[in-house]
XYZ file of C-alpha atoms in Angstrom:
559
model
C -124.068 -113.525 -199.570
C -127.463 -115.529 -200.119
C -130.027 -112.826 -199.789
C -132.978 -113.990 -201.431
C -134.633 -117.946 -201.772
C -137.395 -118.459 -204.153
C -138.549 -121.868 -204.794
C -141.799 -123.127 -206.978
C -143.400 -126.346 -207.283
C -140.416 -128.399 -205.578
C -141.405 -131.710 -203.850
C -143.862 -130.361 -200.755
C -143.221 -126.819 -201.681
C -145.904 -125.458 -204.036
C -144.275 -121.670 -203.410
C -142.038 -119.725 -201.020
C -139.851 -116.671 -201.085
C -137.160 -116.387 -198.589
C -135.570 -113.502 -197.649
C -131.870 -114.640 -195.915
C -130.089 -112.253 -193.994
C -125.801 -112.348 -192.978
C -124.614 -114.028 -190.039
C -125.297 -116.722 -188.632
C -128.911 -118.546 -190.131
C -130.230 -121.885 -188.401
C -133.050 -123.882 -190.000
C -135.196 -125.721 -187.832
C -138.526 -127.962 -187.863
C -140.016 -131.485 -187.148
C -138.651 -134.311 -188.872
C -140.208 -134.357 -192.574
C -141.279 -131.309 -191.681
C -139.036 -130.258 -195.193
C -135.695 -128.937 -193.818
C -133.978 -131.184 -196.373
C -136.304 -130.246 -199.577
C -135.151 -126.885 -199.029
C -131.067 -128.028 -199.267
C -131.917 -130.250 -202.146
C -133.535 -127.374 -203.901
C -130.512 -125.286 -203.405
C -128.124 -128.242 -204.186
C -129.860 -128.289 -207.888
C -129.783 -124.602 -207.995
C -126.038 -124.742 -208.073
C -125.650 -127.153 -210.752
C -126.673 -131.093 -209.063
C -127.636 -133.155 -211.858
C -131.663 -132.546 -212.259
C -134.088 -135.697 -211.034
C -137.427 -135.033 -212.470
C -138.977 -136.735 -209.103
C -138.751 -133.323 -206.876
C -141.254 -131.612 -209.675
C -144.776 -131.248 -207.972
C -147.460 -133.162 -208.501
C -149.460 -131.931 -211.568
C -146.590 -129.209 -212.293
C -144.568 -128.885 -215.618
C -141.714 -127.788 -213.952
C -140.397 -126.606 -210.587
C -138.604 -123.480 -210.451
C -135.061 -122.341 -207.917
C -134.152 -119.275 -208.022
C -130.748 -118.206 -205.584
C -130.091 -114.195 -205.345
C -126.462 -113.003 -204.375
C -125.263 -109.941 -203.307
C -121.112 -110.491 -204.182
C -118.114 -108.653 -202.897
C -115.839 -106.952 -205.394
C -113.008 -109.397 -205.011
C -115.549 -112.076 -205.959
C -116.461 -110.378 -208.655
C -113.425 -110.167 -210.214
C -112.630 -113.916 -209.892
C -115.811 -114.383 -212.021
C -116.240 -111.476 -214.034
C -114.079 -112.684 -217.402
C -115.756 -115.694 -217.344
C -119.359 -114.298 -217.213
C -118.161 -111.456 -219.770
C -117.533 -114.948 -222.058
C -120.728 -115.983 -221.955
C -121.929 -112.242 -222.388
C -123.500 -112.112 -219.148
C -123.301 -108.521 -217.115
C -123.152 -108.260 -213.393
C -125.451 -105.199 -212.448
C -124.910 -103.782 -208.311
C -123.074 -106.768 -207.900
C -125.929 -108.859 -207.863
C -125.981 -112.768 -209.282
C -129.233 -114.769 -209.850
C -129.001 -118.482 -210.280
C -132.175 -119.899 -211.989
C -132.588 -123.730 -212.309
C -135.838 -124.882 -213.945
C -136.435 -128.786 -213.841
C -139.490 -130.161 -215.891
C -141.601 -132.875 -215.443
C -139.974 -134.666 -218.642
C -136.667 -134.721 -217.252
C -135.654 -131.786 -219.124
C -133.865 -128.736 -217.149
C -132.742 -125.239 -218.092
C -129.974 -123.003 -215.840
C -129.900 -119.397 -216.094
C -127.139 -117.032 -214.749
C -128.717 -113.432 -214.660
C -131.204 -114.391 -216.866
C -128.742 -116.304 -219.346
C -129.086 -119.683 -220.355
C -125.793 -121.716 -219.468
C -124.963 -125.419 -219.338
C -124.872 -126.748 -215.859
C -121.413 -127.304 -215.858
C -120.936 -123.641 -216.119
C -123.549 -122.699 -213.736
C -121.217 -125.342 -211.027
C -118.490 -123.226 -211.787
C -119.922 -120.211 -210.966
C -121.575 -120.812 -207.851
C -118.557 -122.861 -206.246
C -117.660 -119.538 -205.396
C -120.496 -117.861 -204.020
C -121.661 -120.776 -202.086
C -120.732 -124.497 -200.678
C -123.456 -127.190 -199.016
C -121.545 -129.655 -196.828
C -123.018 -132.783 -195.741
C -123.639 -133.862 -199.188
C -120.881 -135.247 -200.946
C -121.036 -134.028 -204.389
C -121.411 -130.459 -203.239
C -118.424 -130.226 -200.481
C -114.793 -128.914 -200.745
C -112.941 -132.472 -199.225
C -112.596 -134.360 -202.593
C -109.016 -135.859 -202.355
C -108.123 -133.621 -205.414
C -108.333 -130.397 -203.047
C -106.621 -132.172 -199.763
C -103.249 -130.319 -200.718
C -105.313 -126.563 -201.646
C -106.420 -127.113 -197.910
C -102.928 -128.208 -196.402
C -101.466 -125.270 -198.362
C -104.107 -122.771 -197.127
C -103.417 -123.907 -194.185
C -99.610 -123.406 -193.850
C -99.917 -120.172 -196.386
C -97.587 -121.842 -198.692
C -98.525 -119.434 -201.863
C -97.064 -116.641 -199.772
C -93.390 -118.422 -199.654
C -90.367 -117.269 -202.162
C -90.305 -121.140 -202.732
C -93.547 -121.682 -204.102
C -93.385 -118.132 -205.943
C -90.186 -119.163 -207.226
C -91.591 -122.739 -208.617
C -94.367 -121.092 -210.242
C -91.995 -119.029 -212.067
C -90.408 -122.080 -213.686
C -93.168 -124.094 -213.770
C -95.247 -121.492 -216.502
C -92.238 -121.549 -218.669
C -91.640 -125.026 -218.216
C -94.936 -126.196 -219.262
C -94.841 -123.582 -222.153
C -91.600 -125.224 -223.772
C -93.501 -128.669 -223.365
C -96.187 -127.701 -225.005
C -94.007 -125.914 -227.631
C -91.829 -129.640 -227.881
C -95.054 -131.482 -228.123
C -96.242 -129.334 -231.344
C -92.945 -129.646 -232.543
C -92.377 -133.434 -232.106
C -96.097 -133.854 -232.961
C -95.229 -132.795 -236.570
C -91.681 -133.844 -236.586
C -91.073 -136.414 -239.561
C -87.839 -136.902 -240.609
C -88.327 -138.939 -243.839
C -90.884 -136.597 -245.289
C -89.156 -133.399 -243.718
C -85.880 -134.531 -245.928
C -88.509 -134.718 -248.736
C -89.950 -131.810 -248.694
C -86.589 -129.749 -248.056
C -85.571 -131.476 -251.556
C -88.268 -130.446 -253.327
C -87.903 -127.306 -251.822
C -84.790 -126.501 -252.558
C -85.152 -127.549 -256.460
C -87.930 -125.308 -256.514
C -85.879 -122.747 -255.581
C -82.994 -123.333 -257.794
C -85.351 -123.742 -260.405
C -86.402 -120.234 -260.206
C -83.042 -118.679 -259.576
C -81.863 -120.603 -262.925
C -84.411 -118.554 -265.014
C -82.784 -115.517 -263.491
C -85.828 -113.502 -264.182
C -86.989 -110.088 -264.900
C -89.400 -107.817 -264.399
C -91.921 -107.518 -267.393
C -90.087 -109.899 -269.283
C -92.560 -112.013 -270.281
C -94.455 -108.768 -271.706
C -90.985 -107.904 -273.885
C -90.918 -111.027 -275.342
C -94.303 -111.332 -276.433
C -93.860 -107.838 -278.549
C -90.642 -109.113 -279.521
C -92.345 -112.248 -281.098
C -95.389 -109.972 -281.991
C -93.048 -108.156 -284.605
C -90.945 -111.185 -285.454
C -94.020 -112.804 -286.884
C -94.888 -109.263 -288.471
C -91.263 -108.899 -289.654
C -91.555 -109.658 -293.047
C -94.153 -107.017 -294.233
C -92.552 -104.592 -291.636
C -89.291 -105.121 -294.049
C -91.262 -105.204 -297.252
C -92.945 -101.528 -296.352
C -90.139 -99.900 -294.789
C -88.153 -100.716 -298.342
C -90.773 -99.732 -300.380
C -91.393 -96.602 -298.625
C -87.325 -95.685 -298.780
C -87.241 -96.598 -302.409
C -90.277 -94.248 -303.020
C -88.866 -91.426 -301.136
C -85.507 -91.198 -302.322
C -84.394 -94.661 -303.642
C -85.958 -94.283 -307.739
C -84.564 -92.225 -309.783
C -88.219 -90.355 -309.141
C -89.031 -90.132 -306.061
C -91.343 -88.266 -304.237
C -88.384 -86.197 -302.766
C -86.416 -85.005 -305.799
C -90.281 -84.327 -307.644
C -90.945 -81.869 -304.354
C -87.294 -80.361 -304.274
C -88.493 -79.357 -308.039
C -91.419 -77.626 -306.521
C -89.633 -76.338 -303.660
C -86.934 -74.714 -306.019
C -89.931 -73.130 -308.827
C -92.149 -71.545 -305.706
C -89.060 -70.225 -304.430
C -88.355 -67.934 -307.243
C -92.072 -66.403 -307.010
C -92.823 -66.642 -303.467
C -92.061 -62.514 -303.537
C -94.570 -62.127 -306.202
C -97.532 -62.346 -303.003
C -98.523 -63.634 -300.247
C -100.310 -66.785 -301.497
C -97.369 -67.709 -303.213
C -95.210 -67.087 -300.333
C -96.927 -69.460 -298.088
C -97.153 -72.195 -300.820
C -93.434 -71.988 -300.938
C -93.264 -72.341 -297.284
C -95.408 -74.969 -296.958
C -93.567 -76.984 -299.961
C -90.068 -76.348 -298.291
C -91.430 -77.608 -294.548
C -93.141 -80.658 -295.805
C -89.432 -81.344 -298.055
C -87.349 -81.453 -294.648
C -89.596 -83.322 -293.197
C -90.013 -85.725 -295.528
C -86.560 -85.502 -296.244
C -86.152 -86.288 -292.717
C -88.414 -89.622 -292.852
C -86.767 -91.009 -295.614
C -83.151 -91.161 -293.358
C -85.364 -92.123 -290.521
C -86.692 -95.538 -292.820
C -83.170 -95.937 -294.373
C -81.718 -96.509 -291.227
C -84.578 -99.238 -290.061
C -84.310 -101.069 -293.373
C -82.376 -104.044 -291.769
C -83.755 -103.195 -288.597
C -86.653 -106.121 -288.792
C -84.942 -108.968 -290.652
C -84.717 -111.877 -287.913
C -82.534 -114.996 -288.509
C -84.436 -118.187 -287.472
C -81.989 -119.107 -284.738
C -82.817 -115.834 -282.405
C -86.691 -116.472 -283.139
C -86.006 -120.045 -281.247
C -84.056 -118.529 -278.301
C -86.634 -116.235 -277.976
C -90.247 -118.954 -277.895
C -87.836 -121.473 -276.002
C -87.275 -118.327 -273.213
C -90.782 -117.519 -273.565
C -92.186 -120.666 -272.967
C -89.712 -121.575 -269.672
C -90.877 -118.339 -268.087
C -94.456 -119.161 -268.652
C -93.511 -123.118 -267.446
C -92.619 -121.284 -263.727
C -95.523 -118.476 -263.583
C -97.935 -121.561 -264.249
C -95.988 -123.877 -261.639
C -95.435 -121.087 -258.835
C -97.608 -118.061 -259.694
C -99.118 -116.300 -262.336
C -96.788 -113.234 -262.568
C -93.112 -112.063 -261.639
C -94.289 -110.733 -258.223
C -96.624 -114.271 -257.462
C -93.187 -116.249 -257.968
C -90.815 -113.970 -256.117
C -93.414 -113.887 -253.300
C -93.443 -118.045 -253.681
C -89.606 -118.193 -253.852
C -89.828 -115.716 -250.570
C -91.587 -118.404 -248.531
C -89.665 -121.230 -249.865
C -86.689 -119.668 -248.551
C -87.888 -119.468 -245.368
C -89.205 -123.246 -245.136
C -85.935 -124.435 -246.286
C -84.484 -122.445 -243.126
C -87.250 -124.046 -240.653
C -86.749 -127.175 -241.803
C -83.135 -127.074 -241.637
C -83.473 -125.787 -237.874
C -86.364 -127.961 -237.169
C -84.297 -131.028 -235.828
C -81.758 -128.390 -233.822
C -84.609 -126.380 -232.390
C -86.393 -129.753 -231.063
C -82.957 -130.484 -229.281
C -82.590 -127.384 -227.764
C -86.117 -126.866 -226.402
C -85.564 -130.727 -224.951
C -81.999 -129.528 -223.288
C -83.962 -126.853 -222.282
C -86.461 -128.392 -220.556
C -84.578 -130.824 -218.888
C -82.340 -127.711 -217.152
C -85.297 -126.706 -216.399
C -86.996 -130.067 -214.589
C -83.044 -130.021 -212.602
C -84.508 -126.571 -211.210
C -88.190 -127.921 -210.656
C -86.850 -131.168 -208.592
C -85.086 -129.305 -206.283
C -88.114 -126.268 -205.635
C -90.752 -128.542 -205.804
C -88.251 -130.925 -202.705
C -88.189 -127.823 -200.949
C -92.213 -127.186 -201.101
C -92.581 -130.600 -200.204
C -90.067 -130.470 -197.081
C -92.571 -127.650 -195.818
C -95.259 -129.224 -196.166
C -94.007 -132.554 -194.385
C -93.039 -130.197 -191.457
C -96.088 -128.355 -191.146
C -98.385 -131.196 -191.958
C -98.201 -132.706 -188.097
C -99.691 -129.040 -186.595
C -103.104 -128.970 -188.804
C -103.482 -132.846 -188.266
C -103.040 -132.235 -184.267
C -105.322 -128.755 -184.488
C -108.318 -130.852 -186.312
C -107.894 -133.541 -184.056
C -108.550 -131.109 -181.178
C -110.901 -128.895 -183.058
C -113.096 -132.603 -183.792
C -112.480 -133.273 -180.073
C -114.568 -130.147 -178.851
C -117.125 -131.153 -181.128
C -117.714 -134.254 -179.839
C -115.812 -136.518 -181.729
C -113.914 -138.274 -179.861
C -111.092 -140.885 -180.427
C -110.661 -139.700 -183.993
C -106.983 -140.023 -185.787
C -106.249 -137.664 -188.708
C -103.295 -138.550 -191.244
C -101.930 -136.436 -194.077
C -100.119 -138.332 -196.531
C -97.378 -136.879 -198.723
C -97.352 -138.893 -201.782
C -94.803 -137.883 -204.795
C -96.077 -137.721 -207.928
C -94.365 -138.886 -211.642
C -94.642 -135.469 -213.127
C -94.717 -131.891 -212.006
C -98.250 -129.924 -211.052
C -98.948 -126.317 -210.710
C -98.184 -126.859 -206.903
C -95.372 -129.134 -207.195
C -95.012 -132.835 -206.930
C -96.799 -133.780 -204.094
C -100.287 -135.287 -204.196
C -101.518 -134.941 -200.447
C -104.692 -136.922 -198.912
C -106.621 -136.739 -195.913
C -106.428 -140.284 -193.911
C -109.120 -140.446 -190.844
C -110.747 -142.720 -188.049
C -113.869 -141.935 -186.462
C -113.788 -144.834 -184.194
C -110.786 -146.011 -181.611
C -108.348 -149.236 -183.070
C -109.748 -148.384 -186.406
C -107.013 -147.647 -189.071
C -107.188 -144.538 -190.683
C -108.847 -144.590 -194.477
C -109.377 -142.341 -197.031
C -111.723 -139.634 -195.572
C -114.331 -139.147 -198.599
C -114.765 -143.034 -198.792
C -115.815 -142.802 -194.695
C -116.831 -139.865 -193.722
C -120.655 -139.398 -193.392
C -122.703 -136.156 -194.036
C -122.331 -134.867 -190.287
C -119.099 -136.338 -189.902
C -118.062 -134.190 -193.192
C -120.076 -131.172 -191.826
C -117.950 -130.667 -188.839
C -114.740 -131.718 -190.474
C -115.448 -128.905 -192.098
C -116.563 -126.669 -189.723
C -113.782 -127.267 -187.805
C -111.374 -126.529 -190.986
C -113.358 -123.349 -191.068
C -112.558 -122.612 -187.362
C -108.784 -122.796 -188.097
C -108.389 -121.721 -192.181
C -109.335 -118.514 -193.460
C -109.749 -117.050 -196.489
C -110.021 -113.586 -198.401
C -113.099 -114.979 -200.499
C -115.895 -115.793 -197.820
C -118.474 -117.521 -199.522
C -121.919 -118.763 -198.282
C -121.543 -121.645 -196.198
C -124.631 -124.365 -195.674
C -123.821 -127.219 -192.999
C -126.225 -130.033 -192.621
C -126.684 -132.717 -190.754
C -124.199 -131.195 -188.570
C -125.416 -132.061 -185.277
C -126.097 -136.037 -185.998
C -124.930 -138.093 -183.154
C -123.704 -135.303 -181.185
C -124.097 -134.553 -176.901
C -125.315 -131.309 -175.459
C -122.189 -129.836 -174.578
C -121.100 -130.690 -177.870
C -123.812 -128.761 -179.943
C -122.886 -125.920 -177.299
C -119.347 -126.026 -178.783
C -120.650 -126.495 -182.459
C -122.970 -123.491 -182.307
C -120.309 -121.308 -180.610
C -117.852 -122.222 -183.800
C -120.577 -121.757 -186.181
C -121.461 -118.381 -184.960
C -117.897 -117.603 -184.651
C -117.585 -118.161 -188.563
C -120.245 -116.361 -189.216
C -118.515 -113.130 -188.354
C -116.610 -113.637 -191.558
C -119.165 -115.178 -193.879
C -122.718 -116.253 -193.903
C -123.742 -119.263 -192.127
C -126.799 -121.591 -193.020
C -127.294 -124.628 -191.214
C -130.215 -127.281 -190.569
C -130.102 -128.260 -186.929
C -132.022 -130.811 -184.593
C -130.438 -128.967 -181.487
C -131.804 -125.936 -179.412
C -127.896 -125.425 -178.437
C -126.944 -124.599 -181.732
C -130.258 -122.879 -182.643
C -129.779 -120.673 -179.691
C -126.454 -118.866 -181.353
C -127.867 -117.921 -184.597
C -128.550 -114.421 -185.614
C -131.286 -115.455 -187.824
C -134.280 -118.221 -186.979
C -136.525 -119.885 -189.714
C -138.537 -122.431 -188.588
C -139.641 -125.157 -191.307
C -143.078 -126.544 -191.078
C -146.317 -128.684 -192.599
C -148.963 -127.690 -193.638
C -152.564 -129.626 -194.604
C -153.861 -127.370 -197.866
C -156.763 -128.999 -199.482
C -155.526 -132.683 -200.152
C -152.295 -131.648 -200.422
C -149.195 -131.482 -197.372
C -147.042 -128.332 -198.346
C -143.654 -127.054 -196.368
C -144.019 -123.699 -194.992
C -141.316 -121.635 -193.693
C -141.904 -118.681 -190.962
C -139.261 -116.747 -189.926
C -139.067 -116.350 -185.994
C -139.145 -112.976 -183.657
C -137.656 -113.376 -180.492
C -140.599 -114.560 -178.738
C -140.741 -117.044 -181.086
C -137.528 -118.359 -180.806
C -137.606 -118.701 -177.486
C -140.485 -121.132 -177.999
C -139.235 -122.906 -180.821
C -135.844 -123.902 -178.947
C -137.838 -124.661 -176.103
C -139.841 -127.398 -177.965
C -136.262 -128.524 -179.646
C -134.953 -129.398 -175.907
C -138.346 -130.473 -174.555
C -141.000 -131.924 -176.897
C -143.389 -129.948 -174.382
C -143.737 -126.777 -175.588
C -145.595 -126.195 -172.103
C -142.661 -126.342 -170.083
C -141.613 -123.679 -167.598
C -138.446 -124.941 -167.293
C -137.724 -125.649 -171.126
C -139.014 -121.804 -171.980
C -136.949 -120.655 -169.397
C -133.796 -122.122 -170.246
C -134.429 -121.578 -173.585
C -134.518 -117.902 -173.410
C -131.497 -118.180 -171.186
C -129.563 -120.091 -174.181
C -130.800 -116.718 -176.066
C -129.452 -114.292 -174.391
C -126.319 -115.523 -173.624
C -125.376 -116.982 -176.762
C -127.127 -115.210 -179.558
C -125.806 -111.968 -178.632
């Protein structure tokens, strides 16, 4: 619900603050008076396309500020999207702010946030709709079939549950196919799974080995060394125990002497000890050398096998990852590209078989959704016809037309638009290219009168009552207040009838300032009403008869 109006600096307004109550609002004044200014400044409020001409006179900018109070199922239609643009809902309150400059520049806030105005459309469509003003009403041909379907409560059916259903995985699997096909190239898939699959053979080949790389490289470390390795290992043998004295037999001389006076004290004792451990040892040494001595002579041929092995494994770490782990993880993913690849082509057929099963199914749900709607179409065409009828339009003829579409929608296959004559032995035309603004406003009221909806948004009619009788406004102000019960109701009204069923009276006026004309708004007691409708029926505001029946209109319709 509207609650609050603010608007600054806006054609003849220089500043007004508007509280709005629910039910059923009318907006009256002379003509000029600034009825209109007060629509348009709404209308840019909720995302119209800024025109630097409503800015005051010597302003920089003008300012229009819209304060909602929203239900909680509103709230949660809008809530994600607001959370997006990091934008918190406090008491369930939304501002819309929409400053226009004097340089054609414009900024829109949403609780203070700056958003684009596309955004800020978004948002509002579902706290409020203006009709009577074609870019701002809900009868573009793209929303004929959301009204015929409200209308017959098609969502509700298994059918249209059931074609949802398919519909979400069907469009899924198309989009999967597209990707697919999108990247799908035969000759350079066959390409790549060659190269792939010599990569991979490659590496298998070398049948590699953990650390192997690191073995060889000590290997080759001590093949290069091998030589004085063999040169010291038989000199040290040959000094140990291969002369005739060596450093073994002139200690097991030693050993034997200190052994025969090792009794003699303690000194002597432990020199014999000594001399005996370090003989074993040594003793133990020289087997351990005699046993390397041809240990560390390399023939030329294994020195070959050994670089040539060397240098393949380092050929693959530098072609597929520096490391044993870097090319098994390589060969890993290889692997698995060979497999996509070589289930690419039988994948893309399946998802096509797939989706063509599934189109079978889609044809025959979507033929059912349409064979409702053909059958139900006739009541809402005769109901608006009747509904138009009361409010004085007479002679009108209203047409639905089914249309079948090439390719499958979210609600089926059907694209549905609203045919209508005004005028008698006129053929029916597309309504939006016809239709004026209070020929739209009570095509719309009377949709109103005969669709419901869980999510009652603000509703502003104008020009409502153009080219209508008495009896007619009567019928128009009865259906208006009747919505109202529902949702809130604004309208702009040149008709004391419809006036007198509002809840809620604000009269729109001139005022001489200075130099300057400014719109002034004054929001009627009952007293006032009375007169206000009075002068509406009878330019007179003197008349006896006018106040009279005005205050009759009052209490029997406002009530």
């Amino acid at each position: 619900m509207l609650q609050q109006l603010y608007i600054e600096n806006f054609a003849l307004i220089d500043k007004l603050e508007l509280e709005i109550d629910s039910g059923f609002t009318v907006f009256t004044g002379e003509t000029g008076s600034g009825k209109s200014i007060m629509i348009d400044a709404i209308s840019f409020a909720i995302g119209k396309r800024a025109d630097k001409s409503f800015v005051r006179k010597g302003a920089k900018k003008s300012i229009i500020e819209l304060t909602f109070f929203i239900q909680d199922n509103i709230k949660k239609l809008i809530e994600k999207a607001l959370e997006e643009e990091d934008i918190d809902i406090e008491e369930n309150i939304i501002i819309l702010k929409r400053e226009i400059y004097s340089d054609g520049r414009s900024l829109c806030k949403i609780n203070s946030k700056n958003v684009n105005a596309a955004f800020l459309k978004k948002i509002s469509s579902y706290l409020i709709n203006i009709h009577g003003q074609n870019e701002f009403n809900e009868l573009e041909q793209t929303n004929h079939i959301n009204i015929l379907d409200s209308f017959i409560g098609i969502r509700k059916t298994e059918q249209y549950r059931q074609y949802q259903k398919y519909y979400k995985k069907y469009i899924s699997l198309k989009k999967e196919y597209q990707e697919l096909y999108k990247n799908y190239d035969k000759e350079k898939n066959e390409k790549e799974l060659e190269l792939l699959n010599y990569q991979i053979q490659e590496i298998q080949d070398l049948k590699l080995k953990v650390d192997e790389d690191k073995q060889i490289e000590e290997s080759l470390e001590i093949i290069e060394n091998s030589k004085r390795i063999s040169q010291n290992i038989d000199g040290l043998y040959e000094e140990l125990y291969g002369k005739s004295n060596n450093i073994l037999r002139i200690l097991k001389k030693y050993v034997d002497e200190f052994e025969d006076f090792a009794y003699l004290d303690d000194n002597l004792r432990l020199i014999a000890e000594k001399l005996t451990e370090q003989y074993y040892s040594l003793e133990e040494l020289a087997y351990s050398v005699r046993d390397n001595t041809n240990k560390y002579d390399f023939d030329e041929y294994n020195t070959i096998v050994l670089e040539d092995r060397y240098d393949e494994i380092n050929r693959i770490y530098s072609k597929y990852g520096e490391g044993y782990d870097k090319v098994q993880e390589f060969l890993k993913n290889a692997k698995k590209e060979v497999e996509y690849y070589e289930e690419y082509e039988e994948k893309i057929v399946d998802i096509k078989k797939e989706i063509l099963d599934l189109e079978k199914n889609l044809k025959q749900m979507s033929e059912n959704i349409t064979n409702i709607r053909k059958q139900e179409k006739s009541k809402l065409e005769s109901i608006i016809v009747d509904e138009l009828d009361t409010l004085g339009m007479k002679n009108v003829t209203f047409d639905i037309v089914i249309d079948t579409l090439e390719k499958y929608t979210p609600r089926g296959i059907d694209e549905v638009t609203f045919f209508i004559s005004f005028n008698k032995g006129e053929e029916p035309k597309l309504f939006t290219k016809v239709a004026s603004g209070g020929e739209i406003s009570r095509f719309m009221l009377a949709l109103k009168n005969v669709i419901s909806s869980e999510f009652e948004k603000t509703i502003v009619f104008d020009e409502i009552d153009t080219g209508i009788s008495g009896i007619a406004s009567e019928k128009v102000g009865k259906k208006l207040k009747d919505i109202s019960k529902t949702r809130q109701v604004l309208c702009i009204t040149h008709q004391g009838q419809i006036a007198s069923y509002a809840k809620n009276h604000i009269q729109v006026y001139k005022e001489d300032v200075d130099d300057n004309t400014l719109s002034r708004v004054n929001v009627l007691n009952e007293k006032e009403k009375i007169q206000e409708i009075a002068k509406m029926m009878d330019a007179s505001t003197n008349s006896i008869k006018a106040l009279e029946h005005a205050k009759e209109l009052l209490n029997k319709n406002s009530k």
